Structure formats: C-alpha cells, structure tokens
C-alpha cells in the first residue's frame, strides 16, 4: 500500500456533534424538522462537540491517518446577512489542530445536509439565493481553515438528500414533487461549482471534490430493453452528479427526457458556464450497495425507503424508466433492506475510473446493525466481514489500475442515523447511553489491518 493512502473513518456534523443550540449556533433544517415532528433527533447525538479530543485520539490509536467530517453551516454563519460565528470557527479550528497533532489528515465536507433554517425559510434549495449563501459560506471556510485543511468536499451526496427531501419526502423539507427535485438538484450542482470556483479563485493549496452516494447499476439481462432501463437508472442514480461535477456537463439524454415534461428554463446559460468551467479534482464515492434493474413494466412511480428496519424493503420504480429489483432469493440484506454486495464496488470503481479518470476516495462504506452497546466490547463480526469484503473489492480494482487514494469507514463511532436514530449503528466505536466510548471488535480489526498494509485482508475474487 502506498504510504500516503488514507485509511480513515467518517462522520457528519448533525449526526455526531450534538450541542445543537450552544455557542450561538443557528438552527438547521434537521433541528426544526425533527423537533416539530417529535422524532428522535441529534440534539445530543454522540456529543462530539465536547468529546472530539477523545474521539480523535482514539482514531489515532486505531492506526487511522485521516478523519472525514463535515462543517455545520449554521454553526459557522449566524444568519442570511452572513455574520460569522467566531465560536463555531474556534471549535472547528481546535478540532482540526487536534487532528494534525495526532497525525490525522482532516478531510472536510463543507455541506452534509444541515442547511440553516434561515435559508429554508426562503425556499431552501429551490431558491437560488441559497446557492449564493453557500458560495459565501464556502469562501469563509476556505479563508479561515485553509492553513489547516488541504482536502475539501463541496457537498455530501447531492442525489441522496435532494431526492429524499424533495421527491420521496422522508427528509426535510419533506416535499414530494418531481419538479422541485429537479430544481433543487440543479441548484445544488450549481452551488457546488460556485464552491469550486471560490476555491480556485482563492488560490488555496490542496484539492476539492464532491462526494456521491454511488450506486453502480446492473441489469437483469443483456437485452436492449434492459440496457435502456440501466441508462435511465444510471442517469437517475449517478450520472447527473458525476458527469456534472467531473465533466461539467449534465447528461444530454437526461435533459432531453426531462425537457419533454418540465420547464427547464431555470437553467441559465451563465450558470451552465460556471458548471462547465469548475469541475472537481477528485471523486468521493460512498458505497453501500448497487442497483439491480429491469425494464419498467407497469404502475406508478414509487419510491419507498425503509426507515424502520423491520425487515421491509426499499422500492424505486420510475414510471416509463426502470424498476429496481429487491428480494433476490440468494442475496443477503441488512435489516433495513439494503443488499450487501461487495462485488458491485469493484465493478463500480472500474466504471467510474474509466469514465472520469479522476482520483477516487471511498468516502463512506459500512453497515448499519442493531447492537447492544451495554456490553464491554461489541462483537461485530458481521461488520468485520462486510469491511473485509469491500476492502478486498477495492484492492482488486486498484490492481486493475483504478486510482483509489483512500478508504473511510462509516462511521468513526456510533452516531445518529438519519430517521433511524441510534437504532441503526455504524460505528467502529460504540457510544453508549452515558456517552462512554467503547471500541468494538471491528475497531481493533481495522487497526491491525491498517498496520499490515492491508495484507491481513482475506482476499475475495468474484466472477465477472
Ligand atoms: C449516507 C450518508 C451518511 C450516513 C450513511 C448511512 O447516505 O452520507 O450521512 O447516514 O449514508 O445511512 P443511514 O444512516 O441512512 O443508514
């Protein structure tokens, strides 16, 4: 393994920091949405705001050399006028310095879904003002943190949060409107390009990328109909983020199809030019599963997400486009209906590299499990097997020439899972009810694997 390869783990501000109203932090859409509905929330979460020193020390002792975390926009910018919260900046500067003291590279996501409520009040991602607010916020981040951070991410998973917030409706703002989804998605990609432009203008040292919820597409057979369904699925799940961020182009066939039904005049020539000119330096791919599709047969569009974990399945059917297949007889699923499919990572990495020729980081990979954390050490062999097989897939792809530069386990420690709360745990370290940190078996396994230079991985090979 290259000595510069990043072995780390990841978190996100809302999911782990807690301290939701201290030190003049403004409210985020997640604070408001979950409070209003009386749902489990991240008010305290893992209280990383107060435990970050201990958490980072533990990462270092676990052999990790990088920490991917996100900045909370409402902690840094107080209002729409752009007043800066010095306390928020001081918190993150101290967190970053702690990382560097322990030899841990901060890998920083500027936006991981916690939009300030003051922007939601004017329409959130449906309003272009939010894009310009993001641009100013990103400028502040570069300016105040550039001496400590060299690796930047504009957005975490544009597809996932815009689809969930504006199309499926299970995330804030909880809307259910395909046109809004297209508008929000476009605005987010425009904002991302504005962020890249601000980074380039400032002439900062380092690199900037985007993180995508990568779902490589497979088809049930190799018929033409299936191939067309696969293209629709790929456009829906991947291409509008990756093509737009990496090549500066929204897929043209997607635009043609959308244009038949929707008014796309909100896409302005000057904005498309900004997108064209401000592409990313690297791709961050979050991999949880692939997407197996067949041609669309009948029925209405249906998008269902299992947030209960009671064994129910997810469904994505887009009328006229494709149907995703769940319930495969021989496949293995987690309790939330996500198929465990490491082979998909190998194939996906090869495809993404062939298409974009950019360095890749696996910015998230992990498995959500219901766990009893009252014990001294959680025996999470299932997580170890999951990570072993996915790291194996990554190594296979690297041997085939894919330029992968880092792997981040999701998550560093237990944290709030969006809408699933603490029932769905991902951490290498358990965080119990009293906020005690207790490394799980996977934490030690990961530490030893890193120390071996990945030689301890039980390598798997799959047929094409
Ligand atoms: C990704 C997000 C993370 C994280 C992860 C697990 O989509 O970037 O923030 O939550 O998925 O998802 P979940 O918590 O919904 O199981």
CSV table of C-alpha atoms and ligand atoms in Angstrom, one decimal:
chain,number,residue,atom,x,y,z
A,1,UNK,CA,0.0,0.0,0.0
A,2,UNK,CA,1.2,3.5,-0.8
A,3,UNK,CA,2.3,5.2,2.4
A,4,UNK,CA,0.1,8.2,1.5
A,5,UNK,CA,-3.0,6.1,1.2
A,6,UNK,CA,-5.7,7.4,3.6
A,7,UNK,CA,-7.2,4.9,6.0
A,8,UNK,CA,-9.7,6.7,8.0
A,9,UNK,CA,-13.3,6.9,9.1
A,10,UNK,CA,-16.1,9.4,8.7
A,11,UNK,CA,-18.9,11.3,10.4
A,12,UNK,CA,-21.2,14.3,9.7
A,13,UNK,CA,-21.8,17.3,11.9
A,14,UNK,CA,-25.5,16.9,12.6
A,15,UNK,CA,-25.2,13.2,13.2
A,16,UNK,CA,-22.5,13.4,15.8
A,17,UNK,CA,-21.9,16.8,17.3
A,18,UNK,CA,-24.9,17.3,19.4
A,19,UNK,CA,-24.7,20.8,21.2
A,20,UNK,CA,-27.4,21.8,18.8
A,21,UNK,CA,-28.1,25.2,20.3
A,22,UNK,CA,-24.8,26.1,22.1
A,23,UNK,CA,-22.3,28.9,21.4
A,24,UNK,CA,-24.8,30.8,19.2
A,25,UNK,CA,-25.3,28.0,16.7
A,26,UNK,CA,-28.3,28.8,14.5
A,27,UNK,CA,-31.0,26.1,13.9
A,28,UNK,CA,-30.6,23.7,10.9
A,29,UNK,CA,-33.5,22.2,8.9
A,30,UNK,CA,-32.9,18.9,10.8
A,31,UNK,CA,-33.2,20.5,14.2
A,32,UNK,CA,-36.5,22.1,13.2
A,33,UNK,CA,-37.9,19.2,11.2
A,34,UNK,CA,-37.3,16.6,13.8
A,35,UNK,CA,-38.4,18.8,16.7
A,36,UNK,CA,-41.6,19.7,15.0
A,37,UNK,CA,-42.5,16.1,14.5
A,38,UNK,CA,-41.3,14.9,17.9
A,39,UNK,CA,-38.9,12.4,16.3
A,40,UNK,CA,-35.6,11.1,17.6
A,41,UNK,CA,-33.1,13.8,16.9
A,42,UNK,CA,-29.4,14.8,17.1
A,43,UNK,CA,-29.7,17.3,20.0
A,44,UNK,CA,-27.1,15.3,21.9
A,45,UNK,CA,-26.1,12.6,19.3
A,46,UNK,CA,-22.6,11.4,20.2
A,47,UNK,CA,-21.8,14.8,21.8
A,48,UNK,CA,-18.7,15.0,19.6
A,49,UNK,CA,-18.8,18.8,20.3
A,50,UNK,CA,-17.4,18.0,23.7
A,51,UNK,CA,-15.7,14.6,23.1
A,52,UNK,CA,-13.8,15.4,19.9
A,53,UNK,CA,-10.4,15.3,21.6
A,54,UNK,CA,-11.1,11.8,23.0
A,55,UNK,CA,-12.6,10.7,19.7
A,56,UNK,CA,-9.6,11.9,17.6
A,57,UNK,CA,-7.1,10.3,20.0
A,58,UNK,CA,-9.0,7.0,19.6
A,59,UNK,CA,-8.8,7.3,15.8
A,60,UNK,CA,-5.1,7.8,16.0
A,61,UNK,CA,-4.7,4.8,18.4
A,62,UNK,CA,-6.7,2.8,15.9
A,63,UNK,CA,-4.0,3.5,13.3
A,64,UNK,CA,-6.1,5.9,11.2
A,65,UNK,CA,-4.4,8.7,9.4
A,66,UNK,CA,-7.4,10.7,8.2
A,67,UNK,CA,-10.7,11.8,9.5
A,68,UNK,CA,-13.6,12.8,7.2
A,69,UNK,CA,-16.0,15.1,9.0
A,70,UNK,CA,-18.3,18.0,8.0
A,71,UNK,CA,-18.7,21.6,9.0
A,72,UNK,CA,-22.1,22.8,10.2
A,73,UNK,CA,-23.1,25.8,8.2
A,74,UNK,CA,-25.5,27.1,10.9
A,75,UNK,CA,-22.6,26.8,13.4
A,76,UNK,CA,-20.4,29.0,11.3
A,77,UNK,CA,-22.7,31.5,9.7
A,78,UNK,CA,-25.3,33.0,12.0
A,79,UNK,CA,-27.8,34.5,9.5
A,80,UNK,CA,-28.6,35.3,5.9
A,81,UNK,CA,-26.7,38.5,6.2
A,82,UNK,CA,-23.6,36.3,6.6
A,83,UNK,CA,-22.5,37.2,10.1
A,84,UNK,CA,-19.7,34.9,11.1
A,85,UNK,CA,-19.8,33.0,14.4
A,86,UNK,CA,-16.3,33.1,15.8
A,87,UNK,CA,-17.2,30.4,18.4
A,88,UNK,CA,-18.1,28.0,15.7
A,89,UNK,CA,-14.8,28.7,13.9
A,90,UNK,CA,-12.8,28.3,17.1
A,91,UNK,CA,-14.4,24.9,17.7
A,92,UNK,CA,-13.5,23.6,14.2
A,93,UNK,CA,-10.0,25.1,14.3
A,94,UNK,CA,-9.4,23.3,17.5
A,95,UNK,CA,-10.8,20.1,16.1
A,96,UNK,CA,-8.6,20.4,13.0
A,97,UNK,CA,-5.5,21.2,15.1
A,98,UNK,CA,-6.2,18.2,17.3
A,99,UNK,CA,-6.3,16.0,14.1
A,100,UNK,CA,-2.9,17.4,13.0
A,101,UNK,CA,-1.3,16.9,16.4
A,102,UNK,CA,-2.2,13.2,16.1
A,103,UNK,CA,-1.0,12.9,12.5
A,104,UNK,CA,-4.5,12.7,11.2
A,105,UNK,CA,-5.4,14.5,7.9
A,106,UNK,CA,-8.7,16.5,8.1
A,107,UNK,CA,-10.8,15.6,5.1
A,108,UNK,CA,-13.5,18.2,5.2
A,109,UNK,CA,-17.0,18.2,3.8
A,110,UNK,CA,-18.5,21.7,3.6
A,111,UNK,CA,-22.1,20.6,3.4
A,112,UNK,CA,-23.5,17.4,4.8
A,113,UNK,CA,-27.2,18.2,4.8
A,114,UNK,CA,-27.7,20.6,7.8
A,115,UNK,CA,-28.9,23.6,5.9
A,116,UNK,CA,-29.5,26.6,8.1
A,117,UNK,CA,-33.2,27.0,8.7
A,118,UNK,CA,-32.9,30.7,7.8
A,119,UNK,CA,-32.3,29.5,4.2
A,120,UNK,CA,-35.2,27.0,4.3
A,121,UNK,CA,-37.4,30.0,5.3
A,122,UNK,CA,-36.8,31.4,1.9
A,123,UNK,CA,-37.3,28.2,0.0
A,124,UNK,CA,-34.1,26.2,0.7
A,125,UNK,CA,-32.6,24.6,-2.3
A,126,UNK,CA,-35.4,25.8,-4.5
A,127,UNK,CA,-34.2,29.3,-4.2
A,128,UNK,CA,-31.0,30.4,-6.0
A,129,UNK,CA,-30.2,32.7,-3.0
A,130,UNK,CA,-29.3,29.5,-1.1
A,131,UNK,CA,-26.6,28.8,-3.8
A,132,UNK,CA,-25.1,32.3,-3.3
A,133,UNK,CA,-25.4,31.9,0.5
A,134,UNK,CA,-23.5,28.6,0.1
A,135,UNK,CA,-20.8,30.3,-2.0
A,136,UNK,CA,-20.2,32.9,0.7
A,137,UNK,CA,-20.2,30.2,3.4
A,138,UNK,CA,-17.6,28.2,1.4
A,139,UNK,CA,-15.5,31.3,0.9
A,140,UNK,CA,-15.4,31.8,4.7
A,141,UNK,CA,-14.5,28.2,5.2
A,142,UNK,CA,-11.5,28.4,2.8
A,143,UNK,CA,-10.4,31.6,4.3
A,144,UNK,CA,-10.4,30.6,7.9
A,145,UNK,CA,-9.4,27.0,7.7
A,146,UNK,CA,-7.1,26.8,4.6
A,147,UNK,CA,-3.9,26.7,6.8
A,148,UNK,CA,-5.2,23.5,8.4
A,149,UNK,CA,-7.1,21.8,5.7
A,150,UNK,CA,-6.0,20.7,2.2
A,151,UNK,CA,-8.7,18.2,1.3
A,152,UNK,CA,-12.2,19.7,0.7
A,153,UNK,CA,-15.5,18.3,-0.4
A,154,UNK,CA,-18.2,20.7,-1.7
A,155,UNK,CA,-21.3,18.5,-0.9
A,156,UNK,CA,-22.1,15.2,0.5
A,157,UNK,CA,-24.4,13.1,-1.7
A,158,UNK,CA,-26.5,15.7,-3.7
A,159,UNK,CA,-28.6,12.8,-5.1
A,160,UNK,CA,-29.5,11.4,-1.8
A,161,UNK,CA,-30.5,14.5,0.1
A,162,UNK,CA,-32.3,16.2,-2.8
A,163,UNK,CA,-34.3,13.0,-3.7
A,164,UNK,CA,-35.1,12.3,0.0
A,165,UNK,CA,-36.1,15.9,0.7
A,166,UNK,CA,-37.9,16.9,-2.5
A,167,UNK,CA,-39.1,13.7,-4.2
A,168,UNK,CA,-39.5,11.0,-1.6
A,169,UNK,CA,-40.3,13.3,1.2
A,170,UNK,CA,-38.8,11.4,4.1
A,171,UNK,CA,-36.1,14.1,4.8
A,172,UNK,CA,-36.6,17.8,5.4
A,173,UNK,CA,-38.2,19.7,3.9
A,174,UNK,CA,-40.4,16.7,3.3
A,175,UNK,CA,-41.7,17.5,-0.1
A,176,UNK,CA,-43.0,15.2,-2.8
A,177,UNK,CA,-42.6,16.9,-6.1
A,178,UNK,CA,-40.5,15.7,-9.1
A,179,UNK,CA,-40.2,19.3,-10.5
A,180,UNK,CA,-38.9,20.5,-7.1
A,181,UNK,CA,-36.4,17.6,-7.1
A,182,UNK,CA,-35.0,18.6,-10.5
A,183,UNK,CA,-34.8,22.3,-9.5
A,184,UNK,CA,-33.1,21.5,-6.1
A,185,UNK,CA,-30.7,19.0,-7.7
A,186,UNK,CA,-29.7,21.6,-10.3
A,187,UNK,CA,-29.2,24.3,-7.7
A,188,UNK,CA,-27.1,22.1,-5.6
A,189,UNK,CA,-24.8,21.2,-8.5
A,190,UNK,CA,-24.6,24.9,-9.4
A,191,UNK,CA,-23.7,25.7,-5.8
A,192,UNK,CA,-21.1,23.0,-5.8
A,193,UNK,CA,-19.5,24.6,-8.9
A,194,UNK,CA,-19.6,28.0,-7.2
A,195,UNK,CA,-17.7,26.4,-4.3
A,196,UNK,CA,-15.1,25.0,-6.6
A,197,UNK,CA,-14.8,28.4,-8.3
A,198,UNK,CA,-14.3,30.1,-4.9
A,199,UNK,CA,-11.6,27.6,-4.0
A,200,UNK,CA,-9.8,28.2,-7.3
A,201,UNK,CA,-10.1,32.0,-7.1
A,202,UNK,CA,-8.6,32.0,-3.6
A,203,UNK,CA,-5.6,30.0,-5.0
A,204,UNK,CA,-5.6,27.8,-1.9
A,205,UNK,CA,-3.3,24.8,-1.6
A,206,UNK,CA,-4.9,21.4,-1.8
A,207,UNK,CA,-7.7,19.7,-3.7
A,208,UNK,CA,-11.5,19.9,-3.9
A,209,UNK,CA,-14.0,17.2,-4.8
A,210,UNK,CA,-17.6,16.1,-4.4
A,211,UNK,CA,-19.0,13.0,-2.5
A,212,UNK,CA,-21.6,10.9,-4.2
A,213,UNK,CA,-23.9,8.1,-3.0
A,214,UNK,CA,-22.6,5.7,-5.6
A,215,UNK,CA,-25.0,3.0,-6.7
A,216,UNK,CA,-23.4,1.2,-9.7
A,217,UNK,CA,-26.2,-0.2,-11.9
A,218,UNK,CA,-26.6,-3.8,-13.0
A,219,UNK,CA,-29.2,-5.2,-15.3
A,220,UNK,CA,-31.2,-8.5,-15.1
A,221,UNK,CA,-30.1,-9.5,-18.6
A,222,UNK,CA,-28.3,-8.1,-21.5
A,223,UNK,CA,-31.3,-7.3,-23.7
A,224,UNK,CA,-31.6,-3.8,-25.3
A,225,UNK,CA,-34.6,-3.0,-23.2
A,226,UNK,CA,-32.7,-3.7,-20.1
A,227,UNK,CA,-29.7,-1.6,-21.3
A,228,UNK,CA,-32.1,1.3,-21.8
A,229,UNK,CA,-33.5,0.8,-18.4
A,230,UNK,CA,-30.0,0.7,-17.0
A,231,UNK,CA,-29.1,4.0,-18.6
A,232,UNK,CA,-32.3,5.6,-17.1
A,233,UNK,CA,-31.3,4.2,-13.7
A,234,UNK,CA,-27.7,5.4,-14.1
A,235,UNK,CA,-28.9,8.9,-15.0
A,236,UNK,CA,-31.2,8.9,-12.0
A,237,UNK,CA,-28.8,7.5,-9.5
A,238,UNK,CA,-25.3,8.6,-10.6
A,239,UNK,CA,-24.7,10.4,-13.9
A,240,UNK,CA,-26.3,13.8,-13.1
A,241,UNK,CA,-23.9,14.2,-10.2
A,242,UNK,CA,-20.7,12.6,-11.5
A,243,UNK,CA,-20.9,13.9,-15.1
A,244,UNK,CA,-21.8,17.3,-13.9
A,245,UNK,CA,-19.1,17.5,-11.3
A,246,UNK,CA,-16.4,15.8,-13.2
A,247,UNK,CA,-17.0,16.8,-16.8
A,248,UNK,CA,-19.1,20.0,-16.2
A,249,UNK,CA,-22.0,18.5,-18.3
A,250,UNK,CA,-25.4,17.4,-17.3
A,251,UNK,CA,-26.1,14.2,-19.3
A,252,UNK,CA,-27.7,15.4,-22.5
A,253,UNK,CA,-30.1,12.5,-22.9
A,254,UNK,CA,-31.4,13.1,-19.4
A,255,UNK,CA,-32.0,16.8,-20.2
A,256,UNK,CA,-33.9,15.8,-23.4
A,257,UNK,CA,-36.2,13.4,-21.5
A,258,UNK,CA,-36.8,15.9,-18.7
A,259,UNK,CA,-37.4,18.7,-21.2
A,260,UNK,CA,-40.4,16.8,-22.6
A,261,UNK,CA,-42.3,17.2,-19.3
A,262,UNK,CA,-40.8,20.1,-17.3
A,263,UNK,CA,-39.9,23.7,-17.9
A,264,UNK,CA,-36.1,23.8,-17.5
A,265,UNK,CA,-35.7,27.5,-18.2
A,266,UNK,CA,-34.3,27.9,-14.7
A,267,UNK,CA,-31.0,26.5,-16.1
A,268,UNK,CA,-29.4,29.7,-17.2
A,269,UNK,CA,-26.6,29.9,-19.8
A,270,UNK,CA,-24.2,31.7,-17.4
A,271,UNK,CA,-24.8,29.1,-14.7
A,272,UNK,CA,-24.1,26.3,-17.1
A,273,UNK,CA,-20.9,28.0,-18.0
A,274,UNK,CA,-19.9,28.1,-14.3
A,275,UNK,CA,-20.6,24.4,-14.1
A,276,UNK,CA,-18.6,23.7,-17.2
A,277,UNK,CA,-15.6,25.7,-16.0
A,278,UNK,CA,-15.4,24.5,-12.4
A,279,UNK,CA,-15.0,20.7,-12.3
A,280,UNK,CA,-13.7,18.8,-9.4
A,281,UNK,CA,-10.2,17.4,-8.7
A,282,UNK,CA,-11.4,14.0,-7.3
A,283,UNK,CA,-14.5,11.9,-6.7
A,284,UNK,CA,-15.5,10.7,-3.3
A,285,UNK,CA,-17.7,7.6,-3.6
A,286,UNK,CA,-19.9,6.4,-0.7
A,287,UNK,CA,-20.6,2.8,-1.4
A,288,UNK,CA,-23.4,0.8,0.4
A,289,UNK,CA,-24.9,-1.2,-2.4
A,290,UNK,CA,-25.5,-1.5,-6.1
A,291,UNK,CA,-28.8,-1.1,-8.0
A,292,UNK,CA,-30.2,-4.1,-9.9
A,293,UNK,CA,-32.7,-3.0,-12.5
A,294,UNK,CA,-35.2,-4.4,-15.1
A,295,UNK,CA,-37.3,-2.6,-17.7
A,296,UNK,CA,-40.3,-0.7,-16.5
A,297,UNK,CA,-43.4,-2.8,-16.8
A,298,UNK,CA,-46.4,-1.1,-15.1
A,299,UNK,CA,-47.7,1.0,-12.3
A,300,UNK,CA,-47.0,4.5,-10.9
A,301,UNK,CA,-43.7,5.9,-9.8
A,302,UNK,CA,-43.0,4.5,-6.4
A,303,UNK,CA,-40.1,5.5,-4.1
A,304,UNK,CA,-40.1,3.9,-0.7
A,305,UNK,CA,-37.4,4.0,1.9
A,306,UNK,CA,-37.3,1.6,4.8
A,307,UNK,CA,-36.6,3.8,7.9
A,308,UNK,CA,-38.0,1.3,10.3
A,309,UNK,CA,-35.5,-1.5,10.0
A,310,UNK,CA,-38.2,-4.1,10.5
A,311,UNK,CA,-37.1,-6.1,7.5
A,312,UNK,CA,-39.2,-4.1,5.0
A,313,UNK,CA,-37.8,-3.5,1.5
A,314,UNK,CA,-37.0,-0.3,-0.4
A,315,UNK,CA,-38.6,0.3,-3.8
A,316,UNK,CA,-37.6,2.5,-6.6
A,317,UNK,CA,-39.8,2.4,-9.7
A,318,UNK,CA,-39.8,5.3,-12.1
A,319,UNK,CA,-42.7,5.2,-14.5
A,320,UNK,CA,-41.5,4.7,-18.0
A,321,UNK,CA,-37.9,4.4,-17.0
A,322,UNK,CA,-36.9,1.4,-14.9
A,323,UNK,CA,-37.7,-0.8,-11.9
A,324,UNK,CA,-35.2,-1.6,-9.2
A,325,UNK,CA,-35.3,-5.2,-8.0
A,326,UNK,CA,-35.3,-6.2,-4.4
A,327,UNK,CA,-36.0,-9.5,-2.8
A,328,UNK,CA,-33.5,-11.6,-4.7
A,329,UNK,CA,-33.7,-15.1,-3.4
A,330,UNK,CA,-30.0,-15.7,-2.9
A,331,UNK,CA,-29.0,-12.2,-1.9
A,332,UNK,CA,-28.0,-11.0,1.6
A,333,UNK,CA,-29.7,-7.9,3.0
A,334,UNK,CA,-29.2,-5.9,6.2
A,335,UNK,CA,-32.3,-5.3,8.3
A,336,UNK,CA,-33.1,-2.1,6.5
A,337,UNK,CA,-33.4,-3.8,3.2
A,338,UNK,CA,-30.0,-2.8,1.7
A,339,UNK,CA,-28.3,-5.6,-0.2
A,340,UNK,CA,-24.8,-6.5,0.8
A,341,UNK,CA,-22.9,-6.6,-2.5
A,342,UNK,CA,-19.1,-6.0,-2.3
A,343,UNK,CA,-18.6,-7.2,-5.9
A,344,UNK,CA,-20.6,-4.1,-7.0
A,345,UNK,CA,-17.9,-1.9,-5.6
A,346,UNK,CA,-15.1,-3.4,-7.7
A,347,UNK,CA,-17.2,-3.1,-10.9
A,348,UNK,CA,-18.3,0.4,-9.9
A,349,UNK,CA,-14.8,1.7,-9.2
A,350,UNK,CA,-13.7,0.4,-12.6
A,351,UNK,CA,-16.6,2.1,-14.4
A,352,UNK,CA,-16.2,5.4,-12.6
A,353,UNK,CA,-12.4,5.5,-13.3
A,354,UNK,CA,-12.9,4.6,-17.0
A,355,UNK,CA,-15.5,7.3,-17.3
A,356,UNK,CA,-13.8,10.2,-15.4
A,357,UNK,CA,-10.1,9.4,-15.0
A,358,UNK,CA,-10.1,11.2,-11.7
A,359,UNK,CA,-8.5,10.0,-8.4
A,360,UNK,CA,-11.1,8.3,-6.2
A,361,UNK,CA,-11.6,8.1,-2.5
A,362,UNK,CA,-14.1,5.7,-0.9
A,363,UNK,CA,-15.5,8.3,1.4
A,364,UNK,CA,-18.0,6.0,3.2
A,365,UNK,CA,-18.5,2.3,3.5
A,366,UNK,CA,-20.1,0.5,6.3
A,367,UNK,CA,-23.1,-1.5,7.6
A,368,UNK,CA,-25.9,-0.5,9.9
A,369,UNK,CA,-26.6,-3.0,12.6
A,370,UNK,CA,-28.9,-3.1,15.7
A,371,UNK,CA,-26.4,-3.6,18.6
A,372,UNK,CA,-26.5,-3.9,22.3
A,373,UNK,CA,-23.8,-1.5,23.4
A,374,UNK,CA,-24.2,-2.1,27.2
A,375,UNK,CA,-21.6,-4.8,26.9
A,376,UNK,CA,-17.9,-4.0,27.3
A,377,UNK,CA,-17.0,-4.9,23.7
A,378,UNK,CA,-19.5,-5.3,20.9
A,379,UNK,CA,-18.6,-8.4,18.9
A,380,UNK,CA,-19.4,-7.1,15.4
A,381,UNK,CA,-18.1,-9.9,13.3
A,382,UNK,CA,-20.7,-9.0,10.7
A,383,UNK,CA,-19.2,-5.6,10.3
A,384,UNK,CA,-15.7,-7.0,10.0
A,385,UNK,CA,-16.8,-9.4,7.3
A,386,UNK,CA,-18.5,-6.5,5.5
A,387,UNK,CA,-15.4,-4.4,5.6
A,388,UNK,CA,-13.1,-7.2,4.7
A,389,UNK,CA,-15.0,-8.0,1.6
A,390,UNK,CA,-15.4,-4.4,0.5
A,391,UNK,CA,-11.8,-3.6,1.1
A,392,UNK,CA,-11.0,-6.7,-0.9
A,393,UNK,CA,-13.1,-5.4,-3.8
A,394,UNK,CA,-11.3,-2.1,-3.6
A,395,UNK,CA,-7.9,-3.8,-3.7
A,396,UNK,CA,-9.0,-5.8,-6.7
A,397,UNK,CA,-10.0,-2.7,-8.5
A,398,UNK,CA,-6.7,-1.0,-7.6
A,399,UNK,CA,-4.8,-4.0,-9.0
A,400,UNK,CA,-6.7,-3.5,-12.2
A,401,UNK,CA,-5.4,0.1,-12.4
A,402,UNK,CA,-8.1,2.2,-10.6
A,403,UNK,CA,-6.5,5.2,-8.8
A,404,UNK,CA,-8.0,4.8,-5.3
A,405,UNK,CA,-6.3,7.0,-2.7
A,406,UNK,CA,-8.3,6.4,0.4
A,407,UNK,CA,-10.9,4.4,2.3
A,408,UNK,CA,-13.1,5.8,5.1
A,409,UNK,CA,-15.2,3.6,7.2
A,410,UNK,CA,-18.7,4.9,8.0
A,411,UNK,CA,-18.7,5.7,10.9
A,412,UNK,CA,-15.8,6.6,13.3
A,413,UNK,CA,-18.1,5.9,16.3
A,414,UNK,CA,-21.9,5.4,16.7
A,415,UNK,CA,-23.9,8.4,15.7
A,416,UNK,CA,-27.4,9.4,14.7
A,417,UNK,CA,-28.6,7.6,11.6
A,418,UNK,CA,-31.0,9.9,9.6
A,419,UNK,CA,-34.5,9.0,10.6
A,420,UNK,CA,-33.4,5.7,12.1
A,421,UNK,CA,-31.8,7.3,15.1
A,422,UNK,CA,-29.5,5.3,17.3
A,423,UNK,CA,-31.2,2.0,16.5
A,424,UNK,CA,-29.1,1.7,13.4
A,425,UNK,CA,-25.4,1.8,14.4
A,426,UNK,CA,-22.4,2.0,12.1
A,427,UNK,CA,-19.6,2.9,14.5
A,428,UNK,CA,-16.2,1.2,14.9
A,429,UNK,CA,-16.5,2.5,18.4
A,430,UNK,CA,-19.7,2.2,20.5
A,431,UNK,CA,-21.2,5.2,22.2
A,432,UNK,CA,-23.4,4.0,25.0
A,433,UNK,CA,-26.3,5.8,26.8
A,434,UNK,CA,-23.8,7.6,29.1
A,435,UNK,CA,-21.8,8.6,26.1
A,436,UNK,CA,-19.0,6.3,27.0
A,437,UNK,CA,-16.8,5.3,24.1
A,438,UNK,CA,-16.1,1.6,23.8
A,439,UNK,CA,-14.2,0.3,20.8
A,440,UNK,CA,-15.9,-2.6,19.1
A,441,UNK,CA,-14.1,-5.7,17.7
A,442,UNK,CA,-14.1,-4.1,14.3
A,443,UNK,CA,-12.1,-1.1,15.6
A,444,UNK,CA,-9.2,-3.5,16.5
A,445,UNK,CA,-9.6,-5.4,13.3
A,446,UNK,CA,-9.3,-2.2,11.3
A,447,UNK,CA,-6.3,-1.1,13.3
A,448,UNK,CA,-4.5,-4.4,12.7
A,449,UNK,CA,-5.5,-4.4,9.0
A,450,UNK,CA,-4.0,-0.9,8.5
A,451,UNK,CA,-0.8,-1.9,10.3
A,452,UNK,CA,-0.4,-4.9,8.0
A,453,UNK,CA,-0.7,-2.7,4.9
A,454,UNK,CA,-3.9,-4.5,4.1
A,455,UNK,CA,-2.1,-7.8,3.9
A,456,UNK,CA,-4.3,-9.2,6.6
A,457,UNK,CA,-7.4,-8.9,4.3
A,458,UNK,CA,-8.9,-12.2,3.4
A,459,UNK,CA,-9.0,-11.6,-0.3
A,460,UNK,CA,-12.1,-12.4,-2.3
A,461,UNK,CA,-12.4,-12.7,-6.0
A,462,UNK,CA,-15.7,-12.7,-7.9
A,463,UNK,CA,-16.5,-13.9,-11.4
A,464,UNK,CA,-17.5,-11.2,-13.8
B,1,LIG,C1,-25.0,8.2,3.7
B,1,LIG,C2,-24.8,9.5,4.4
B,1,LIG,C3,-24.4,9.3,5.8
B,1,LIG,C4,-24.9,8.1,6.5
B,1,LIG,C5,-25.0,6.9,5.7
B,1,LIG,C6,-25.8,5.8,6.3
B,1,LIG,O1,-26.0,8.3,2.7
B,1,LIG,O2,-23.8,10.3,3.7
B,1,LIG,O3,-24.6,10.6,6.4
B,1,LIG,O4,-26.0,8.4,7.3
B,1,LIG,O5,-25.5,7.1,4.4
B,1,LIG,O6,-27.1,6.0,6.1
B,1,LIG,P1,-28.2,5.7,7.1
B,1,LIG,O7,-27.8,6.4,8.3
B,1,LIG,O8,-29.5,6.3,6.5
B,1,LIG,O9,-28.3,4.3,7.2
